PDB file of C-alpha atoms in Angstrom:
ATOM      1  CA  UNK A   1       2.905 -16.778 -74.895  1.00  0.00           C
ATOM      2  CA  UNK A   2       5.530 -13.851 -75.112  1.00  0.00           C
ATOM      3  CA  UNK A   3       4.074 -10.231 -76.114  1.00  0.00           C
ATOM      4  CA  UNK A   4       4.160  -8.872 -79.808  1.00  0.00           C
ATOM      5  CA  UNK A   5       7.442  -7.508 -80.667  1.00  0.00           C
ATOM      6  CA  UNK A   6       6.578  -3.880 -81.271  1.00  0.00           C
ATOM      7  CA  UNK A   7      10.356  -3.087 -82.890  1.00  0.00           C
ATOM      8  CA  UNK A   8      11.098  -3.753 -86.575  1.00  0.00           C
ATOM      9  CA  UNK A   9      13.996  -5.513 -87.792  1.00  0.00           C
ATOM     10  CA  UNK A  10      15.971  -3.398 -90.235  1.00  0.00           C
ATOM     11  CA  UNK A  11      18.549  -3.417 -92.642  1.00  0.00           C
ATOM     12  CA  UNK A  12      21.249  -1.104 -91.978  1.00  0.00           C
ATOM     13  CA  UNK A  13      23.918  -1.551 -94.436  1.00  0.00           C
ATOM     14  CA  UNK A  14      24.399  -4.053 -97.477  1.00  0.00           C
ATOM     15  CA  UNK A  15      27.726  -4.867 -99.198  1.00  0.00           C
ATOM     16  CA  UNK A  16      29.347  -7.904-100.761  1.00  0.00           C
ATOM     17  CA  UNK A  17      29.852  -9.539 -98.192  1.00  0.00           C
ATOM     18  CA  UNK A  18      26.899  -9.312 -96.645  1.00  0.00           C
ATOM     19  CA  UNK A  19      24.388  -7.357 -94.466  1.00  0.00           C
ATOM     20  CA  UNK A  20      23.681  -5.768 -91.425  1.00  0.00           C
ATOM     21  CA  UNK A  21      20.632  -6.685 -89.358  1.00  0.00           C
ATOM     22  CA  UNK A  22      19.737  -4.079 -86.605  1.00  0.00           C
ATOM     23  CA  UNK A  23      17.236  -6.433 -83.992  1.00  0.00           C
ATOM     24  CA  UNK A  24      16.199  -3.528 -81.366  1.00  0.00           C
ATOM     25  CA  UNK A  25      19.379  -2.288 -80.126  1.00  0.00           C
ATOM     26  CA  UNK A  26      21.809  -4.858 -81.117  1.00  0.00           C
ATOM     27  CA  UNK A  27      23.024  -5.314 -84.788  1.00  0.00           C
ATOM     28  CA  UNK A  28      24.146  -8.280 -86.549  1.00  0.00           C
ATOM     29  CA  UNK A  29      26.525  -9.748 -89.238  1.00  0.00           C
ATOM     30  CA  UNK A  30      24.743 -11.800 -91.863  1.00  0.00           C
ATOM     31  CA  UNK A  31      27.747 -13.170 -94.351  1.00  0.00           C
ATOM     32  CA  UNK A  32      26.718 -14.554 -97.357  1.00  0.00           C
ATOM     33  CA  UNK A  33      29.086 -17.067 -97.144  1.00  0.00           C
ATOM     34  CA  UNK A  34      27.132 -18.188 -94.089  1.00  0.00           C
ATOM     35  CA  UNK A  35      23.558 -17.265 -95.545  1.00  0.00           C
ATOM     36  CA  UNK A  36      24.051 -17.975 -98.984  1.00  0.00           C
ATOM     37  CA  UNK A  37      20.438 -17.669-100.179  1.00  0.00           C
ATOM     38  CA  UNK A  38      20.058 -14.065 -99.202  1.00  0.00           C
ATOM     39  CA  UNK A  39      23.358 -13.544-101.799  1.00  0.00           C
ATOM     40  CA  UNK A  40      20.829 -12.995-104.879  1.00  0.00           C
ATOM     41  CA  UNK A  41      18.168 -10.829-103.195  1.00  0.00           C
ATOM     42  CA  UNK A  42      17.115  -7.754-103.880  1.00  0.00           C
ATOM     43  CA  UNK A  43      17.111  -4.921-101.481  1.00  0.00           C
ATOM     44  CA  UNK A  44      13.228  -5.192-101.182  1.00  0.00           C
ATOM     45  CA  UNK A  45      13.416  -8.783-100.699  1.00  0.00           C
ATOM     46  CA  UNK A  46      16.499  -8.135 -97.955  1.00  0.00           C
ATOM     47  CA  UNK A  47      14.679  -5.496 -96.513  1.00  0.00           C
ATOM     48  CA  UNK A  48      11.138  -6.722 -96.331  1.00  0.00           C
ATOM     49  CA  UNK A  49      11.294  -8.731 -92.561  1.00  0.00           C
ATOM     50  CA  UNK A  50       9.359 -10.005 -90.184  1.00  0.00           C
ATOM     51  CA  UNK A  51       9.910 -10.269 -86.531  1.00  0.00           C
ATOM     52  CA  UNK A  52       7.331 -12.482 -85.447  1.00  0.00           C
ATOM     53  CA  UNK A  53       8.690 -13.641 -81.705  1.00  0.00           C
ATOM     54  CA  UNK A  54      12.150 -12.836 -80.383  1.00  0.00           C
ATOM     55  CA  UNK A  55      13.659 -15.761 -81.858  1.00  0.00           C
ATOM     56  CA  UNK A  56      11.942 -15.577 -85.324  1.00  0.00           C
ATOM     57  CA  UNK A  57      13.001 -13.838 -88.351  1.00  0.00           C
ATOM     58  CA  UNK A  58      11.041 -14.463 -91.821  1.00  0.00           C
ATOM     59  CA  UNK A  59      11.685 -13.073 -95.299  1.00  0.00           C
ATOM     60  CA  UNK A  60       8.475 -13.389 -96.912  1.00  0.00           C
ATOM     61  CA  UNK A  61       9.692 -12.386-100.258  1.00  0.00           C
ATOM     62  CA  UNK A  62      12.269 -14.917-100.441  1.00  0.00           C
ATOM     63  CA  UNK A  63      10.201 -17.192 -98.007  1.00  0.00           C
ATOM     64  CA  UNK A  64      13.474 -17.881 -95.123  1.00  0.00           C
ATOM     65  CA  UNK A  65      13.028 -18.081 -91.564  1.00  0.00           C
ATOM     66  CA  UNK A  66      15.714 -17.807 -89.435  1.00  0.00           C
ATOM     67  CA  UNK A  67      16.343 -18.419 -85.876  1.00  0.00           C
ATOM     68  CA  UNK A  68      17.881 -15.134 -84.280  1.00  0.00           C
ATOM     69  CA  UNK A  69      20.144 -17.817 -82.307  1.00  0.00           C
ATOM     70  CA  UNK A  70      21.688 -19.173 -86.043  1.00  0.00           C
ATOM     71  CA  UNK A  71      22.691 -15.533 -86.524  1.00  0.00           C
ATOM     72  CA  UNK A  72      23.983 -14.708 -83.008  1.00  0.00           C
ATOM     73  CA  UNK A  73      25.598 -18.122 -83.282  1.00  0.00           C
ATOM     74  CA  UNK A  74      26.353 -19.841 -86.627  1.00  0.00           C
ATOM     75  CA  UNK A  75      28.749 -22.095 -85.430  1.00  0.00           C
ATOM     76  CA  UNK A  76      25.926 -24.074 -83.364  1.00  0.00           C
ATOM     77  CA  UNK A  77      24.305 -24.596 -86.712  1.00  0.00           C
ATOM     78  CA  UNK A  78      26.481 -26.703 -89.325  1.00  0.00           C
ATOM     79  CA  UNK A  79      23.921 -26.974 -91.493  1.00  0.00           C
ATOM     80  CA  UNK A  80      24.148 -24.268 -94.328  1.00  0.00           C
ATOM     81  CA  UNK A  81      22.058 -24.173 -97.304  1.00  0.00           C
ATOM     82  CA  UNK A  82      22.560 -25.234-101.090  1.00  0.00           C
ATOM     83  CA  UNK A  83      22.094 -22.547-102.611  1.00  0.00           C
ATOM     84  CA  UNK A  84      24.886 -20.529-104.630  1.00  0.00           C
ATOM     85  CA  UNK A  85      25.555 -16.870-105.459  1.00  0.00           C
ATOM     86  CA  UNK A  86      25.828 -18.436-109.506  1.00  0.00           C
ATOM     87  CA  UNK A  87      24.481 -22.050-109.766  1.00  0.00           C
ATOM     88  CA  UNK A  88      25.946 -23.684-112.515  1.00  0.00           C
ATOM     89  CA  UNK A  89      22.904 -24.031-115.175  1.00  0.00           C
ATOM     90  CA  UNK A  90      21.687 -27.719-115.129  1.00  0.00           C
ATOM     91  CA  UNK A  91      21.753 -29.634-118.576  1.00  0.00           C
ATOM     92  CA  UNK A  92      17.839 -30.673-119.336  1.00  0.00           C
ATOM     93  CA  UNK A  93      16.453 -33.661-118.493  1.00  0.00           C
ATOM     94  CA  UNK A  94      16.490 -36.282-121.432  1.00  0.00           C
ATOM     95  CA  UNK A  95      12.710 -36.792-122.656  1.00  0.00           C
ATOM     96  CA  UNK A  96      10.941 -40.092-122.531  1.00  0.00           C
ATOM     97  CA  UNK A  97      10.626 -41.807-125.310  1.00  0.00           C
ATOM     98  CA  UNK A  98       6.909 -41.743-126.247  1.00  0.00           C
ATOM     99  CA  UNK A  99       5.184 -44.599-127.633  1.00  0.00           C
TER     100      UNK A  99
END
């Protein structure tokens, strides 16, 4: 079981296009094109991280892990989220017809 990761993960820098990650002594690139569902957050909820094991990175106020390797390494992970910087608003439902 690997030791308890004693550095923080911080934010370093947040514009449009995205935000800065400083793991230990290397610092990353998080696009929001690439990470789309950190493209609404908050600086609290951007800045409030985890760093459970060397490969795990959680958000717990937007509730998002993240494998450090699908930062290093996007490319190797083609799967990208949903979400949307302004999801179009969804008509409602139609009701059931009630007896």
């Amino acid at each position: 079981m690997p030791g308890t990761n004693i550095s923080a993960a911080e934010v370093t820098h947040v514009s449009v296009h995205g935000f800065w990650l400083l793991l230990g002594d290397e610092e990353l690139l998080l696009p929001f094109a690439e990470f789309p569902w950190f493209r609404q957050a908050t600086i609290e909820q951007l800045t409030t991280i985890e760093w459970p094991s060397p490969d795990h990175l959680y958000w717990p106020l937007l509730d998002v892990d993240l494998s450090v390797a699908s930062i290093r390494h996007p490319e190797n992970f083609p799967l990208v989220s949903g979400a949307s910087a302004n999801p179009a608003p969804q008509p409602d439902a139609p009701q059931a017809a009630r007896p």
